[in-house]
Short mmCIF file of C-alpha atoms and ligand atoms in Angstrom, two decimals:
data_model
loop_
_atom_site.label_atom_id
_atom_site.label_comp_id
_atom_site.label_asym_id
_atom_site.label_seq_id
_atom_site.Cartn_x
_atom_site.Cartn_y
_atom_site.Cartn_z
CA MET A 1 0.00 0.00 0.00
CA ASN A 2 0.95 3.67 -0.32
CA VAL A 3 1.06 5.63 2.93
CA LEU A 4 0.97 9.34 3.78
CA ILE A 5 2.55 10.56 7.02
CA ILE A 6 1.52 13.99 8.32
CA GLY A 7 4.24 15.88 10.21
CA SER A 8 7.87 16.89 9.99
CA GLY A 9 9.68 15.67 13.11
CA GLY A 10 11.88 12.80 14.19
CA ARG A 11 8.70 11.02 15.23
CA GLU A 12 7.39 11.06 11.66
CA TYR A 13 10.82 10.12 10.29
CA SER A 14 10.87 7.05 12.56
CA ILE A 15 7.38 5.98 11.45
CA GLY A 16 8.60 6.34 7.87
CA LEU A 17 11.66 4.22 8.65
CA ALA A 18 9.46 1.45 10.09
CA LEU A 19 7.20 1.55 7.01
CA LYS A 20 10.22 1.52 4.70
CA LYS A 21 11.18 -1.90 6.13
CA ASP A 22 7.65 -3.20 5.62
CA ASP A 23 7.11 -5.33 2.49
CA ASN A 24 3.45 -4.32 2.35
CA VAL A 25 4.38 -0.69 1.74
CA GLN A 26 5.25 0.66 -1.70
CA LYS A 27 5.43 4.42 -1.60
CA ILE A 28 5.64 6.77 1.40
CA TYR A 29 4.67 10.43 1.28
CA PHE A 30 5.31 13.05 3.96
CA ALA A 31 3.39 16.30 4.41
CA PRO A 32 5.39 18.39 4.89
CA GLY A 33 8.26 16.10 5.97
CA ASN A 34 11.77 17.43 6.63
CA GLY A 35 15.14 17.69 4.90
CA ALA A 36 15.82 13.98 5.41
CA THR A 37 12.42 12.33 4.89
CA ASP A 38 12.91 12.81 1.14
CA VAL A 39 15.28 9.82 1.33
CA LEU A 40 12.47 7.61 2.66
CA GLY A 41 9.75 8.93 0.38
CA GLU A 42 8.39 12.08 -1.20
CA ASN A 43 7.75 15.34 0.62
CA LEU A 44 4.55 17.21 -0.20
CA ALA A 45 4.12 20.96 0.25
CA ILE A 46 0.39 20.64 0.94
CA SER A 47 -1.20 21.65 4.24
CA ASN A 48 -4.90 22.23 3.57
CA PHE A 49 -6.82 19.12 4.71
CA ASN A 50 -9.09 18.95 1.65
CA ASP A 51 -6.13 19.39 -0.69
CA LEU A 52 -4.38 16.53 1.14
CA ALA A 53 -7.48 14.36 0.78
CA ASP A 54 -7.54 15.18 -2.97
CA PHE A 55 -3.92 14.07 -3.23
CA VAL A 56 -4.66 10.85 -1.31
CA GLU A 57 -7.51 10.00 -3.69
CA ALA A 58 -5.49 10.81 -6.78
CA ASN A 59 -2.48 8.75 -5.71
CA GLN A 60 -4.14 5.59 -4.35
CA ILE A 61 -2.94 6.19 -0.80
CA GLU A 62 -4.64 3.61 1.38
CA LEU A 63 -3.53 4.86 4.76
CA THR A 64 -2.73 8.25 6.30
CA ILE A 65 -0.95 8.44 9.66
CA VAL A 66 -1.04 11.71 11.62
CA GLY A 67 2.02 12.47 13.76
CA PRO A 68 1.46 15.77 15.64
CA GLU A 69 -1.47 16.95 17.74
CA ALA A 70 -2.25 20.23 15.97
CA PRO A 71 -3.82 18.77 12.79
CA LEU A 72 -5.75 16.28 14.95
CA VAL A 73 -7.23 19.02 17.12
CA GLU A 74 -7.94 21.01 13.93
CA GLY A 75 -9.96 18.10 12.50
CA ILE A 76 -7.90 16.43 9.75
CA VAL A 77 -9.39 13.04 10.71
CA ASP A 78 -12.94 14.41 10.45
CA VAL A 79 -12.27 15.73 6.94
CA PHE A 80 -10.70 12.45 5.75
CA LYS A 81 -13.41 10.26 7.31
CA GLU A 82 -16.14 12.38 5.76
CA ARG A 83 -14.56 11.55 2.42
CA GLY A 84 -14.32 7.82 3.18
CA LEU A 85 -10.51 7.77 3.51
CA THR A 86 -8.61 5.59 5.99
CA ILE A 87 -6.70 7.68 8.50
CA PHE A 88 -4.99 6.79 11.78
CA GLY A 89 -5.72 9.29 14.55
CA PRO A 90 -8.59 10.61 16.68
CA THR A 91 -11.33 12.96 15.49
CA SER A 92 -11.14 16.56 16.68
CA LYS A 93 -13.70 15.82 19.40
CA ALA A 94 -11.68 12.87 20.70
CA ALA A 95 -8.47 14.91 20.41
CA GLN A 96 -9.79 17.17 23.18
CA LEU A 97 -8.21 14.63 25.53
CA GLU A 98 -5.00 16.50 24.67
CA GLY A 99 -6.38 19.78 23.31
CA SER A 100 -8.05 20.77 26.58
CA LYS A 101 -6.62 19.90 29.98
CA ILE A 102 -9.97 20.77 31.53
CA PHE A 103 -11.81 18.36 29.23
CA MET A 104 -9.23 15.69 30.08
CA LYS A 105 -9.38 16.22 33.86
CA ASN A 106 -13.19 16.26 33.90
CA PHE A 107 -13.29 13.15 31.70
CA LEU A 108 -10.94 11.31 34.07
CA ALA A 109 -13.13 12.33 37.01
CA ARG A 110 -16.35 11.19 35.25
CA HIS A 111 -14.84 7.77 34.57
CA ASN A 112 -12.97 7.28 37.85
CA VAL A 113 -9.53 7.19 36.27
CA PRO A 114 -6.95 8.00 38.96
CA THR A 115 -5.49 11.49 38.59
CA ALA A 116 -4.12 14.29 40.80
CA LYS A 117 -6.65 16.23 42.92
CA TYR A 118 -7.52 19.43 41.03
CA ILE A 119 -9.86 22.26 40.26
CA GLU A 120 -10.51 23.88 36.92
CA THR A 121 -11.42 27.51 37.03
CA ASP A 122 -11.37 30.87 35.28
CA SER A 123 -11.66 32.71 38.60
CA LEU A 124 -8.58 33.94 40.37
CA GLU A 125 -10.40 33.89 43.70
CA ASP A 126 -11.27 30.20 43.36
CA ALA A 127 -7.72 29.43 42.26
CA TYR A 128 -6.36 31.22 45.36
CA SER A 129 -8.68 29.36 47.74
CA PHE A 130 -7.78 25.99 46.26
CA ILE A 131 -4.06 26.82 46.32
CA ASN A 132 -4.44 27.56 50.05
CA THR A 133 -5.71 24.00 50.63
CA LEU A 134 -2.62 22.38 49.01
CA GLU A 135 0.92 21.88 50.18
CA ALA A 136 3.76 23.20 48.00
CA PRO A 137 4.92 22.35 45.39
CA ILE A 138 1.71 23.17 43.51
CA VAL A 139 1.04 22.60 39.83
CA VAL A 140 -0.67 25.26 37.67
CA LYS A 141 -1.59 24.44 34.06
CA ALA A 142 -3.00 26.48 31.18
CA ASP A 143 -6.00 24.79 29.56
CA GLY A 144 -5.06 24.80 25.86
CA LEU A 145 -2.17 23.61 23.71
CA CYS A 146 1.04 25.47 24.61
CA GLY A 147 3.64 23.29 22.93
CA GLY A 148 4.39 21.54 26.21
CA LYS A 149 5.18 24.79 28.02
CA GLY A 150 1.90 25.51 29.82
CA VAL A 151 2.76 23.77 33.09
CA ILE A 152 4.25 25.59 36.09
CA ILE A 153 5.48 23.64 39.11
CA ALA A 154 5.37 26.35 41.76
CA GLN A 155 7.63 25.86 44.76
CA SER A 156 5.54 28.07 47.06
CA HIS A 157 1.97 29.27 47.50
CA ASP A 158 2.98 32.76 46.39
CA GLU A 159 4.59 31.47 43.23
CA ALA A 160 1.49 29.38 42.45
CA LYS A 161 -0.77 32.40 42.90
CA LYS A 162 1.46 34.51 40.70
CA ALA A 163 1.44 31.84 37.95
CA ALA A 164 -2.36 31.51 38.14
CA GLY A 165 -2.74 35.29 37.94
CA GLU A 166 -0.46 35.60 34.93
CA MET A 167 -2.21 32.79 33.07
CA LEU A 168 -5.72 34.04 33.80
CA SER A 169 -4.87 37.57 32.72
CA GLY A 170 -3.78 36.13 29.36
CA ASN A 171 -0.25 37.45 29.89
CA SER A 172 1.63 34.17 29.83
CA PHE A 173 -0.17 31.91 27.34
CA GLY A 174 -2.78 34.12 25.66
CA GLU A 175 -6.10 32.38 24.94
CA ALA A 176 -4.72 28.98 26.00
CA GLY A 177 -4.52 30.25 29.59
CA THR A 178 -7.89 31.93 30.05
CA SER A 179 -8.96 28.85 32.02
CA ILE A 180 -6.58 26.94 34.24
CA VAL A 181 -6.17 23.72 36.17
CA VAL A 182 -4.59 23.85 39.62
CA GLU A 183 -3.56 20.49 41.00
CA GLU A 184 -1.63 18.69 43.70
CA PHE A 185 1.99 17.76 43.01
CA LEU A 186 2.57 14.03 42.56
CA ASP A 187 5.87 12.74 43.85
CA GLY A 188 6.99 9.60 42.02
CA TYR A 189 8.59 8.50 38.78
CA GLU A 190 7.22 9.22 35.35
CA LEU A 191 6.44 6.79 32.53
CA SER A 192 5.28 7.28 28.94
CA VAL A 193 2.80 4.56 28.06
CA PHE A 194 1.31 4.26 24.57
CA ALA A 195 -1.83 2.36 23.66
CA ILE A 196 -2.68 1.97 19.98
CA CYS A 197 -6.49 2.04 19.88
CA ASP A 198 -9.12 1.20 17.27
CA GLY A 199 -12.10 2.62 19.15
CA LYS A 200 -12.70 -0.51 21.25
CA ASN A 201 -9.55 -2.63 21.28
CA TYR A 202 -5.99 -1.67 22.07
CA VAL A 203 -2.37 -2.79 21.97
CA VAL A 204 -0.03 -1.46 24.67
CA LEU A 205 3.53 -0.74 23.51
CA PRO A 206 6.57 -1.33 25.76
CA ALA A 207 6.59 1.42 28.42
CA ALA A 208 9.12 4.20 27.85
CA GLN A 209 10.77 6.87 29.92
CA ASP A 210 11.39 10.35 28.54
CA HIS A 211 13.99 12.87 29.77
CA LYS A 212 12.24 16.23 29.62
CA ARG A 213 14.87 18.47 31.20
CA LEU A 214 17.64 19.98 29.10
CA LEU A 215 20.58 18.95 31.29
CA ASN A 216 22.01 15.83 32.93
CA ASN A 217 20.47 14.70 36.22
CA ASP A 218 17.15 16.19 35.11
CA GLU A 219 18.29 19.75 35.66
CA GLY A 220 17.64 22.88 33.60
CA PRO A 221 14.48 23.92 31.77
CA ASN A 222 11.79 21.62 30.40
CA THR A 223 12.09 20.68 26.72
CA GLY A 224 10.07 18.55 24.31
CA GLY A 225 12.30 15.66 25.43
CA MET A 226 16.08 15.16 25.26
CA GLY A 227 16.08 11.38 24.99
CA ALA A 228 14.12 8.29 25.93
CA TYR A 229 14.45 4.56 26.27
CA ALA A 230 12.18 1.51 26.25
CA PRO A 231 11.16 -0.84 27.66
CA THR A 232 11.78 0.57 31.11
CA PRO A 233 12.33 -1.86 34.01
CA LEU A 234 10.43 0.62 36.21
CA VAL A 235 7.19 -0.96 35.11
CA ASN A 236 6.04 -4.47 35.99
CA ASP A 237 3.07 -6.72 35.24
CA ASP A 238 1.14 -5.29 38.16
CA ILE A 239 1.47 -1.73 36.84
CA TYR A 240 0.55 -2.84 33.29
CA ARG A 241 -2.54 -4.61 34.69
CA LYS A 242 -3.60 -1.54 36.66
CA LEU A 243 -3.08 0.64 33.59
CA ASN A 244 -5.25 -1.66 31.47
CA GLU A 245 -8.03 -2.06 34.01
CA ARG A 246 -8.11 1.35 35.64
CA VAL A 247 -7.01 3.61 32.82
CA ILE A 248 -7.14 2.36 29.23
CA GLU A 249 -10.33 0.29 29.37
CA PRO A 250 -12.45 2.90 31.21
CA THR A 251 -11.10 5.56 28.86
CA LEU A 252 -12.03 3.65 25.69
CA LYS A 253 -15.45 2.74 27.11
CA GLY A 254 -16.00 6.30 28.31
CA MET A 255 -15.03 7.85 24.98
CA GLU A 256 -17.34 5.46 23.17
CA SER A 257 -20.25 6.07 25.53
CA GLU A 258 -19.79 9.82 25.15
CA GLY A 259 -20.06 9.50 21.38
CA MET A 260 -16.41 9.99 20.44
CA PRO A 261 -14.76 6.58 20.18
CA PHE A 262 -10.98 6.92 20.40
CA THR A 263 -8.88 5.76 17.47
CA GLY A 264 -5.16 6.48 17.35
CA VAL A 265 -2.38 6.69 19.91
CA LEU A 266 -3.44 7.22 23.50
CA PHE A 267 -0.26 8.59 25.09
CA ILE A 268 -0.61 8.22 28.84
CA GLY A 269 1.63 10.39 30.97
CA VAL A 270 1.84 8.35 34.15
CA MET A 271 3.30 9.15 37.55
CA VAL A 272 3.89 6.02 39.59
CA VAL A 273 3.37 6.95 43.24
CA LYS A 274 4.05 4.14 45.72
CA GLY A 275 3.36 1.49 43.05
CA GLU A 276 0.10 3.10 41.91
CA PRO A 277 -0.14 4.57 38.39
CA ILE A 278 -1.73 8.04 38.52
CA ILE A 279 -2.51 9.90 35.30
CA LEU A 280 -0.75 13.21 34.73
CA GLU A 281 -2.11 13.82 31.28
CA TYR A 282 -3.21 12.34 28.00
CA ASN A 283 -1.83 13.12 24.60
CA VAL A 284 -3.43 11.82 21.44
CA ARG A 285 -0.26 11.09 19.45
CA PHE A 286 3.12 9.46 19.85
CA GLY A 287 5.65 11.12 22.10
CA ASP A 288 8.71 12.57 20.46
CA PRO A 289 11.40 11.20 21.10
CA GLU A 290 9.62 8.09 22.48
CA CYS A 291 8.34 7.10 19.02
CA GLU A 292 11.92 6.96 17.74
CA GLU A 293 12.71 4.16 20.22
CA LEU A 294 9.39 2.31 19.96
CA MET A 295 9.23 1.99 16.17
CA PRO A 296 12.48 -0.06 15.95
CA LEU A 297 11.17 -2.38 18.69
CA LEU A 298 8.14 -3.26 16.59
CA LYS A 299 8.58 -6.71 15.07
CA SER A 300 5.22 -6.90 13.28
CA PRO A 301 4.78 -4.88 10.08
CA ALA A 302 4.07 -1.26 11.02
CA SER A 303 1.43 -1.00 8.29
CA GLU A 304 -0.56 -3.81 9.92
CA LEU A 305 -0.64 -2.08 13.30
CA PHE A 306 -1.69 1.30 11.93
CA TYR A 307 -4.07 0.04 9.23
CA LYS A 308 -5.91 -2.36 11.51
CA ALA A 309 -6.23 0.30 14.22
CA ALA A 310 -7.53 2.81 11.68
CA THR A 311 -10.12 0.35 10.38
CA GLY A 312 -11.39 -0.94 13.75
CA ASP A 313 -9.79 -4.33 13.27
CA LEU A 314 -7.05 -4.54 15.93
CA LYS A 315 -8.62 -7.71 17.32
CA SER A 316 -7.41 -9.64 14.29
CA ALA A 317 -3.83 -8.33 14.62
CA LYS A 318 -1.11 -10.19 16.44
CA ILE A 319 1.36 -7.45 17.23
CA GLU A 320 4.82 -8.54 18.37
CA PHE A 321 7.85 -6.69 19.65
CA HIS A 322 11.54 -7.52 19.55
CA ASP A 323 12.92 -8.76 22.83
CA LYS A 324 15.43 -5.87 22.90
CA TYR A 325 16.00 -2.43 24.32
CA ALA A 326 16.23 0.90 22.54
CA VAL A 327 17.87 4.10 23.77
CA GLY A 328 17.50 7.39 21.89
CA VAL A 329 19.71 10.44 22.48
CA VAL A 330 18.49 13.78 21.13
CA MET A 331 21.08 16.08 19.60
CA ALA A 332 19.80 19.65 19.70
CA SER A 333 20.96 23.02 18.42
CA LYS A 334 23.04 25.36 20.53
CA ASP A 335 20.24 27.66 21.68
CA TYR A 336 17.52 25.02 22.22
CA PRO A 337 15.05 25.46 23.92
CA TYR A 338 15.46 29.23 24.21
CA LYS A 339 15.68 30.53 20.68
CA SER A 340 16.41 29.48 17.14
CA THR A 341 19.98 28.84 15.99
CA PRO A 342 21.50 29.65 12.58
CA ALA A 343 21.75 26.68 10.19
CA ALA A 344 24.82 24.46 10.58
CA GLU A 345 26.03 21.69 8.29
CA ILE A 346 25.67 18.16 9.68
CA ILE A 347 28.55 15.78 9.12
CA VAL A 348 28.23 12.10 9.97
CA ASP A 349 31.58 10.30 10.02
CA ASP A 350 31.83 7.68 7.34
CA ILE A 351 33.30 5.11 9.70
CA HIS A 352 32.12 1.53 9.72
CA HIS A 353 31.62 -0.10 13.11
CA ASP A 354 30.54 -3.74 13.02
CA GLU A 355 28.86 -3.19 16.34
CA LEU A 356 26.63 -0.41 15.01
CA GLU A 357 25.63 -2.29 11.85
CA GLY A 358 21.89 -2.91 12.21
CA ASN A 359 22.04 -1.78 15.85
CA ALA A 360 22.06 2.00 15.56
CA HIS A 361 20.57 4.65 13.31
CA ILE A 362 19.66 8.32 13.14
CA SER A 363 16.10 9.68 13.10
CA TYR A 364 16.24 13.16 11.60
CA ALA A 365 14.04 16.02 12.86
CA GLY A 366 15.09 19.70 12.63
CA VAL A 367 17.00 19.45 9.37
CA SER A 368 16.77 20.87 5.89
CA ARG A 369 18.55 19.89 2.71
CA GLY A 370 20.64 22.64 1.19
CA GLU A 371 20.88 23.34 -2.53
CA ASP A 372 24.30 21.67 -2.28
CA GLY A 373 22.51 18.44 -1.31
CA LYS A 374 23.98 18.54 2.22
CA LEU A 375 21.94 18.29 5.42
CA TYR A 376 21.77 21.30 7.72
CA ALA A 377 20.68 21.52 11.35
CA ILE A 378 18.03 24.25 11.43
CA GLY A 379 17.45 24.59 15.14
CA GLY A 380 15.46 22.89 17.88
CA ARG A 381 15.87 19.19 18.24
CA VAL A 382 17.95 18.24 15.21
CA LEU A 383 18.10 14.46 15.30
CA VAL A 384 17.96 11.41 17.53
CA CYS A 385 20.70 8.76 17.68
CA VAL A 386 19.03 5.44 18.45
CA GLY A 387 20.89 2.39 19.72
CA LEU A 388 19.45 -1.11 20.06
CA GLY A 389 20.79 -3.88 22.27
CA GLU A 390 20.15 -6.94 24.38
CA SER A 391 20.38 -4.75 27.48
CA ILE A 392 19.77 -1.08 28.20
CA LYS A 393 23.48 -0.66 28.82
CA GLU A 394 24.35 -2.08 25.42
CA ALA A 395 21.69 0.00 23.65
CA GLN A 396 22.92 3.11 25.47
CA LYS A 397 26.54 2.44 24.53
CA ARG A 398 25.60 2.08 20.85
CA ALA A 399 23.47 5.23 20.86
CA TYR A 400 26.40 7.22 22.27
CA MET A 401 28.88 5.62 19.83
CA LEU A 402 26.70 7.01 17.07
CA VAL A 403 26.44 10.40 18.81
CA GLY A 404 30.24 10.50 18.63
CA GLN A 405 30.08 10.25 14.84
CA VAL A 406 27.67 13.17 14.36
CA HIS A 407 28.95 16.73 14.13
CA PHE A 408 27.39 20.16 13.72
CA ALA A 409 28.31 23.54 15.17
CA GLY A 410 26.83 24.08 18.63
CA LYS A 411 25.43 20.55 19.02
CA GLN A 412 24.26 19.68 22.53
CA CYS A 413 22.99 16.49 24.08
CA ARG A 414 22.59 14.87 27.49
CA THR A 415 25.16 12.23 28.34
CA ASP A 416 22.99 10.31 30.83
CA ILE A 417 19.97 9.09 28.86
CA ALA A 418 18.47 5.96 30.50
CA TYR A 419 20.31 6.61 33.77
CA GLN A 420 17.24 5.79 35.85
CA ALA A 421 17.34 2.23 34.52
CA LEU A 422 21.05 1.59 35.13
P1 AMP B 1 1.89 17.84 31.42
O1 AMP B 1 1.97 18.72 30.20
O2 AMP B 1 0.60 17.94 32.16
O3 AMP B 1 2.36 16.44 31.20
O4 AMP B 1 3.03 18.38 32.38
C1 AMP B 1 4.37 18.47 31.96
C2 AMP B 1 5.26 17.88 33.01
O5 AMP B 1 5.05 18.53 34.26
C3 AMP B 1 4.96 16.42 33.27
O6 AMP B 1 5.61 15.61 32.37
C4 AMP B 1 5.47 16.26 34.69
O7 AMP B 1 6.85 16.08 34.69
C5 AMP B 1 5.14 17.58 35.32
N1 AMP B 1 3.85 17.52 36.02
C6 AMP B 1 2.63 17.82 35.51
N2 AMP B 1 1.66 17.65 36.42
C7 AMP B 1 2.27 17.23 37.55
C8 AMP B 1 1.82 16.87 38.87
N3 AMP B 1 0.54 16.94 39.21
N4 AMP B 1 2.74 16.47 39.75
C9 AMP B 1 4.06 16.40 39.43
N5 AMP B 1 4.55 16.73 38.23
C10 AMP B 1 3.68 17.14 37.29
N1 LIG B 2 8.21 13.51 24.70
C1 LIG B 2 7.01 14.00 25.21
C2 LIG B 2 6.06 14.51 24.22
O1 LIG B 2 6.17 14.24 23.03
O2 LIG B 2 5.12 15.20 24.61
#
């Protein structure tokens, strides 16, 4: 089949890489793709949803996979479904699980899914009173999509009140912050759990752990993610069972009963507190960089997983994973996450290592191809070096061997990805 992937990041590159290895897939298109996806398929400069659907019809594309949240929230799936096209991802209504933190928190409460104690409000007075009932640290969140930046962990009551005031006045996040969630701080360790859903049935992928802070030892500012690994030994059968029974199943049933069955990736941000999984948030797409580690662990054909989920047929799929570990190290531009960085040529050493053969690769993200045919880092998270191995240690070693072969001016990366597992 021919497949279209919507998005331009390392996440979409890694989905493309998995489809490239899949004998069922002929041609891959990316809209818009990045400076390296043109090696895996063809980049399309089309963004309007109806124009994309026209292209899909004209080019016999049997499956469209949506990477990022924005087109989902904006209704790309609704447009494609209306036209009878097969697309993997939730409708705009179902995407509210990520698009609105208030919708998500109220949904979790309605269906008894464990989450932090909270209030949602647009009143500063109510926010202040609730803040007074909590112990610091206190978490204040803007309602809408803020590119992962709308969460403040306030270390004192005063700081929490200040954050709430700035959000509600529209000063910090504009419209996205005109309503807020204030919630208790959960003290535990964080997991990224992904369930591929077809509306009723689901497949849980190996649990991952992301490293959101810029610097080693989880210091420095929050980022989109500086590296991840999977499967993490911090999860066991008991936690998986609780996630299935208390979280995923009530969520799928609840979404169906509320008239918006959930198809796509349910990305569950979990805090494990004293052995109990508590939900921090939902996203309705793969994590980036988690996807870059999960795709290479998939043993079954990627097209089968996505196509069967998109067509409500996951029950008939037997999805298998390699019995291996994957570690991904993000290499970012000099000024990430503060500001953009001028373009810098990327050079990958042309050195052959037997050990890396088939056990390490690059997923490209913030890159463009120059007129000279060379690849340039264009800011943000530039690429992810992924290592695979029989142990986390081995996968980590291979990922960092590959990091050592990649050069561009101002490159930065953490040197401790997967440390919590070692
Ligand atoms: P969110 O966008 O809601 O996932 O929040 C971003 C990050 O803030 C999460 O990945 C957590 O690290 C942290 N966070 C959010 N809510 C809480 C909470 N209630 N307790 C502790 N940490 C939190
Ligand atoms: N890596 C976390 C995210 O994609 O939101």
